[in-house]
GROMACS .gro file of C-alpha atoms in nm:
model
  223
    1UNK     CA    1   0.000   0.000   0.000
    2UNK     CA    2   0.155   0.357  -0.099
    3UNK     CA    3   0.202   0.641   0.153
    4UNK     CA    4  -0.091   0.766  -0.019
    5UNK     CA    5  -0.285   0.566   0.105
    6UNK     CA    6  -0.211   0.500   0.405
    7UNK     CA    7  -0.263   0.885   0.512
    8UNK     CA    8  -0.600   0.885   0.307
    9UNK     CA    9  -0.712   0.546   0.491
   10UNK     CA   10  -0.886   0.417   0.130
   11UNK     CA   11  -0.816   0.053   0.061
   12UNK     CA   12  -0.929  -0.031  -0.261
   13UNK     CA   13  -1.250  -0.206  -0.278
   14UNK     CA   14  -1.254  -0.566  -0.496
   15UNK     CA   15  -1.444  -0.562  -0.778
   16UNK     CA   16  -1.480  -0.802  -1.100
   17UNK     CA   17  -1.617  -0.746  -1.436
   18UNK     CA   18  -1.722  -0.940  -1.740
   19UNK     CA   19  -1.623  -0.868  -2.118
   20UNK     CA   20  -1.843  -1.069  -2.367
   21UNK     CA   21  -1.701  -1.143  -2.671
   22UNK     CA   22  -1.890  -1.206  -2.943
   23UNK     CA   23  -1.649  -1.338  -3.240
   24UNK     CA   24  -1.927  -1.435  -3.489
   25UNK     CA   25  -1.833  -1.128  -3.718
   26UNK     CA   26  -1.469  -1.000  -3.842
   27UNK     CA   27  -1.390  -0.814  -3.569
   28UNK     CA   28  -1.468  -0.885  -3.192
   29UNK     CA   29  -1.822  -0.695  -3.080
   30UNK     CA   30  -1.832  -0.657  -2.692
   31UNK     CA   31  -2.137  -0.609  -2.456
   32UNK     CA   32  -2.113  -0.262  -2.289
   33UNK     CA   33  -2.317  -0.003  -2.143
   34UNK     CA   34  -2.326   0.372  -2.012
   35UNK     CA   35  -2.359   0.460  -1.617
   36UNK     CA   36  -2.609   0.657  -1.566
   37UNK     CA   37  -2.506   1.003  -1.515
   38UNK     CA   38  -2.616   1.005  -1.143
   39UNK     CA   39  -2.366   0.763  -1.065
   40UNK     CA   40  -2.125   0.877  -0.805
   41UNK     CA   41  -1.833   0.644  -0.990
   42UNK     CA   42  -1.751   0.767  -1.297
   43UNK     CA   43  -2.086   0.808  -1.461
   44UNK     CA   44  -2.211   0.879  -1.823
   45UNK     CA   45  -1.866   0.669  -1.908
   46UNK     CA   46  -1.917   0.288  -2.097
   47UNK     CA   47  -1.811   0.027  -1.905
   48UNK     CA   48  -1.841  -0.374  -1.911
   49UNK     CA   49  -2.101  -0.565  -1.653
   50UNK     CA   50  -1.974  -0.579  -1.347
   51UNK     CA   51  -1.900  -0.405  -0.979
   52UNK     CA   52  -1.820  -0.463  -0.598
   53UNK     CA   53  -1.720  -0.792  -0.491
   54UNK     CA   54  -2.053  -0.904  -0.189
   55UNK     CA   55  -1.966  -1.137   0.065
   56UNK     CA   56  -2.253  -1.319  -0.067
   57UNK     CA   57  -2.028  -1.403  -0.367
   58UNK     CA   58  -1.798  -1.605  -0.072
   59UNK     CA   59  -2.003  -1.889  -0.064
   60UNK     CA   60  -2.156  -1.960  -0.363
   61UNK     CA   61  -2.111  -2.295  -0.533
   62UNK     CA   62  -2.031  -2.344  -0.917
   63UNK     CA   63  -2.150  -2.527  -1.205
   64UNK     CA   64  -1.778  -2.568  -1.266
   65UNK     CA   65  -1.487  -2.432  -1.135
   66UNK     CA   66  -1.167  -2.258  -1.350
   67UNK     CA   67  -0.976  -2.407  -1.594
   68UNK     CA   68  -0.599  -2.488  -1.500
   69UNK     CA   69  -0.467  -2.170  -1.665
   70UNK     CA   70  -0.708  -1.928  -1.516
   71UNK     CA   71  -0.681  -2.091  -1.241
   72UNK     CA   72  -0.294  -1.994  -1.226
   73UNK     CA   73  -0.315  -1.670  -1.346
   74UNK     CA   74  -0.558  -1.577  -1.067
   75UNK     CA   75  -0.268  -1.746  -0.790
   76UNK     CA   76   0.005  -1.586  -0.944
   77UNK     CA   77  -0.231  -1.264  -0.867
   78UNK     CA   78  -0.210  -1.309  -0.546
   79UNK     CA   79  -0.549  -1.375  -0.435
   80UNK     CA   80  -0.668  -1.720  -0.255
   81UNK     CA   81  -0.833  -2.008  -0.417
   82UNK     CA   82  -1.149  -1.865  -0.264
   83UNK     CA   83  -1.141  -1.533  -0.347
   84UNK     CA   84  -1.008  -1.586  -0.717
   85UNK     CA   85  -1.364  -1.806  -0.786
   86UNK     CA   86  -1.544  -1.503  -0.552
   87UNK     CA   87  -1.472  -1.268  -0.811
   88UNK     CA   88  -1.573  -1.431  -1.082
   89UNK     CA   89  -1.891  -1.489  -0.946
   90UNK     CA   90  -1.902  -1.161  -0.868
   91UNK     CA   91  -1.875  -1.035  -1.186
   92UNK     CA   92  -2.134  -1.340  -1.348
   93UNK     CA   93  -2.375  -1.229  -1.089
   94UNK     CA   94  -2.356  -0.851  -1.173
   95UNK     CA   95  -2.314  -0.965  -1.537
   96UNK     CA   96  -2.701  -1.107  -1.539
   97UNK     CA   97  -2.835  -0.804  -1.289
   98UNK     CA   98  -2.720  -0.543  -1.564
   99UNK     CA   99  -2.760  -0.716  -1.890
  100UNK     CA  100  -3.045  -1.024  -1.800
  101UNK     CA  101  -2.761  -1.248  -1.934
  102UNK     CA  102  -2.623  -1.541  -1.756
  103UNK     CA  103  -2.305  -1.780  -1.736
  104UNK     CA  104  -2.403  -2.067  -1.626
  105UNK     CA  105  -2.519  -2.454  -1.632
  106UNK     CA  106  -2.723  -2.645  -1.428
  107UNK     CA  107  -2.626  -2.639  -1.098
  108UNK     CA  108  -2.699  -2.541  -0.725
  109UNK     CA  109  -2.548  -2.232  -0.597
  110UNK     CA  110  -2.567  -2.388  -0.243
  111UNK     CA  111  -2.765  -2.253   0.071
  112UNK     CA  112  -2.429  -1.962   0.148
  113UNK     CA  113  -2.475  -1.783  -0.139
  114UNK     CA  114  -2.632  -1.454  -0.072
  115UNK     CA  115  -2.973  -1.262  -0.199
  116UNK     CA  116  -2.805  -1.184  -0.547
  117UNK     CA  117  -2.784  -1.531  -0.615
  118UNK     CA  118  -3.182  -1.577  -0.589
  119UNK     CA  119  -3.245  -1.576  -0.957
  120UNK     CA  120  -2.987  -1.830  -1.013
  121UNK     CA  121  -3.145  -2.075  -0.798
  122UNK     CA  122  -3.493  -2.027  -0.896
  123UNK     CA  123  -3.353  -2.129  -1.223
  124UNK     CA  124  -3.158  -2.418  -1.107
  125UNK     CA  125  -2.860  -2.243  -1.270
  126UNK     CA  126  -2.498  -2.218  -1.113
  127UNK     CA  127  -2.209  -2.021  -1.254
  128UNK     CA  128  -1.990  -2.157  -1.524
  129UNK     CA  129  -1.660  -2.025  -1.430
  130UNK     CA  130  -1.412  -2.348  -1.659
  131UNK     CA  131  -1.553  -2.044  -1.989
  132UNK     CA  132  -1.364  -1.771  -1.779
  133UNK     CA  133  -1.028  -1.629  -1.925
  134UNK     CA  134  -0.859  -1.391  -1.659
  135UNK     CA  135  -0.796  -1.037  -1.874
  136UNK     CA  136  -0.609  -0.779  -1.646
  137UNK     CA  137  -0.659  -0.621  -1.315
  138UNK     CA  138  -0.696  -0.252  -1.206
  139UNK     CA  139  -0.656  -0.013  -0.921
  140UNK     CA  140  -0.785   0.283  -0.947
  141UNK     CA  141  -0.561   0.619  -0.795
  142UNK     CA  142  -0.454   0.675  -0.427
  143UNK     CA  143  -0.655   1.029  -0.533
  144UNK     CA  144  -0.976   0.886  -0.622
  145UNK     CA  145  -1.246   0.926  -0.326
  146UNK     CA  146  -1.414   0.592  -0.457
  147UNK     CA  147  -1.138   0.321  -0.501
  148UNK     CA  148  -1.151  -0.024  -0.644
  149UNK     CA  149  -0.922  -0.339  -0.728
  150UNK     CA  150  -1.079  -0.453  -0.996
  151UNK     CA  151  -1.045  -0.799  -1.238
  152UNK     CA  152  -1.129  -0.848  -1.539
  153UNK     CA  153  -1.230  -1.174  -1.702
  154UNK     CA  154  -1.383  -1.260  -2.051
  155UNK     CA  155  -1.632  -1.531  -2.192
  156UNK     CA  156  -1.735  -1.615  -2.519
  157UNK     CA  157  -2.056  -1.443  -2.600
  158UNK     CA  158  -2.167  -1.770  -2.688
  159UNK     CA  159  -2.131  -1.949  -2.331
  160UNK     CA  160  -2.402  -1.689  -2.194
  161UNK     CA  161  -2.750  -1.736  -2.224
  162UNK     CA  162  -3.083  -1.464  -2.258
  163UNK     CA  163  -3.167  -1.186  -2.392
  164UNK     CA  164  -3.037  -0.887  -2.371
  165UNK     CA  165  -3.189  -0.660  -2.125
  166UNK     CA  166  -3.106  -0.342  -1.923
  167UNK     CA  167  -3.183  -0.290  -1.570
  168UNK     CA  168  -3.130   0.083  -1.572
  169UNK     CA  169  -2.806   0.088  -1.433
  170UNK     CA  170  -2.643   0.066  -1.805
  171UNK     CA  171  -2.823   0.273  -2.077
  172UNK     CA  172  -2.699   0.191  -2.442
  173UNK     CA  173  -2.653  -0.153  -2.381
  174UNK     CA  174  -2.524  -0.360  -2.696
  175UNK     CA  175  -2.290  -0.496  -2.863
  176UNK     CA  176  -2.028  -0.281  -2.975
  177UNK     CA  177  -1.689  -0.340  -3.262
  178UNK     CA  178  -1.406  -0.320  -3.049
  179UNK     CA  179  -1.271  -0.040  -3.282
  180UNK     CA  180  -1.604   0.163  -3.186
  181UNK     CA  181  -1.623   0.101  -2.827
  182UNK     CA  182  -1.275   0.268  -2.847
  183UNK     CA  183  -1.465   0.578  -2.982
  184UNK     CA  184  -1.654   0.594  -2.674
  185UNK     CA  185  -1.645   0.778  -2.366
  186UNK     CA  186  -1.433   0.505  -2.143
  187UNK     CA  187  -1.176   0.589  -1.883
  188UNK     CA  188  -0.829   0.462  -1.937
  189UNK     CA  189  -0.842   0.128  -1.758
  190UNK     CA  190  -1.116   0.028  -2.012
  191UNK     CA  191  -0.965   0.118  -2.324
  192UNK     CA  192  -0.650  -0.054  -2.227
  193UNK     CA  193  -0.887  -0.377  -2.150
  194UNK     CA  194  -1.050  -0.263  -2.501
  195UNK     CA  195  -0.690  -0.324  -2.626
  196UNK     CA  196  -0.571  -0.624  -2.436
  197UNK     CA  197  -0.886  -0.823  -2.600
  198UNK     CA  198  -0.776  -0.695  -2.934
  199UNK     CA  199  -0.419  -0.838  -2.862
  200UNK     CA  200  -0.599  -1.136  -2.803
  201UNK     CA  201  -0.767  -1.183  -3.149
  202UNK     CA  202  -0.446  -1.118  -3.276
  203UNK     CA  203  -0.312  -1.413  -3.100
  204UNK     CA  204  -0.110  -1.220  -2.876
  205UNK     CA  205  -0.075  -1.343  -2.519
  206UNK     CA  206   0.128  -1.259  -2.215
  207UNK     CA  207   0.282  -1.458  -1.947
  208UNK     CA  208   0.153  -1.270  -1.663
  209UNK     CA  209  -0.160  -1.098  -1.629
  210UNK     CA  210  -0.073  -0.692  -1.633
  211UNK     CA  211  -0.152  -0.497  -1.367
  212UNK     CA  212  -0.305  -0.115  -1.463
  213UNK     CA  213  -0.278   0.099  -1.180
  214UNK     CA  214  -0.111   0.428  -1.093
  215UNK     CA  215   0.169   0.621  -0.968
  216UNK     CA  216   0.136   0.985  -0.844
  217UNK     CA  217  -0.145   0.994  -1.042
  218UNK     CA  218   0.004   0.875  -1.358
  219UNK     CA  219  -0.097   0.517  -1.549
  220UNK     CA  220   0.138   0.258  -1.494
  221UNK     CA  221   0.125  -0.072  -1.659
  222UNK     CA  222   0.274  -0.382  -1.501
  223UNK     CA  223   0.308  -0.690  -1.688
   0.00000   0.00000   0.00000
């Protein structure tokens, strides 16, 4: 933790978001949506389903769990077993509560997962997390009143199921060309996610998962 933060007493909150791909077409169109402009964090700016890691997300059981390279790529991250499958639920969950789309197969989420998780069981659904590939992570600035730790991960837009529907926490929710959503009014850690999916198609990969986070207010990319 920087000096920074330590005098401000902000520790970054976890969050996880989802990036849909859908590859049907040339180029890579991904689900995003704008924050409504009474949103205290960075609103009227697109962004990709997701938000706050609830403890809710601790105990929830999945369909099935990561594959073995996610699965590393969240360790080498640092975070526990637990928490690395936690945030990926998290970001499933928040995933169907913004866009009425879910990852999942049939399953039972188990009697610990929380009230988000409702829907899921109705349904006899449980999240899929083995379609999960871990993007990049992000920590917003020392200076930011509202801070978050936030992971990215990214799913075939095949592997999700429904229809597309807002819930009025994103407005202009579709499906947009990669080289379009960079067109729109994103902060910087999503158009370098933007990016790192495009290196993707490309078949570019890295070894470790980068890190986008900042120093004295300025971007700095670990990787």
């Amino acid at each position: 933790m920087s000096d920074a933060q330590v005098k401000r007493g902000i520790r970054p909150r976890d969050a996880a978001s989802l990036v849909l791909i859908d590859d049907s077409a040339g180029e890579p169109l991904i689900l995003m949506g704008r924050r409504h402009a009474r949103m205290k964090f960075i609103p009227d700016a697109f962004v990709f389903p997701g938000g706050k890691l609830d403890q809710g997300d601790m105990g929830v059981r999945p369909a099935a769990g990561f594959g073995n390279r996610t699965e590393q790529l969240m360790a080498s991250a640092g975070a526990s077993r637990q928490k690395s499958q936690a945030l990926a639920m998290a970001a499933i969950r928040e995933t169907f509560e913004e866009t009425g789309l879910i990852v999942g197969a049939k399953g039972d989420v188990g009697v610990a997962a929380g009230e988000g998780w409702e829907p899921f069981r109705e349904r006899g659904i449980a999240p899929r997390l083995d379609v999960l590939d871990f993007v990049a992570r992000a920590i917003t600035p020392a200076s930011s009143p509202i801070r978050f730790h936030a992971r990215f991960f990214s799913a075939s837009a095949q592997v999700a199921e429904g229809e597309v529907k807002g819930s009025g926490e994103l407005e202009d929710l579709g499906w947009y060309p990669i080289s379009e959503a960079l067109k729109l009014p994103v902060i910087d850690v999503t158009e370098f996610v933007l990016h790192e999916i495009a290196r993707r198609h490309k078949g570019h990969t890295r070894s470790r998962i980068p890190l986008y986070s900042y120093r004295n207010d300025r971007p700095v990319v670990r990787a």
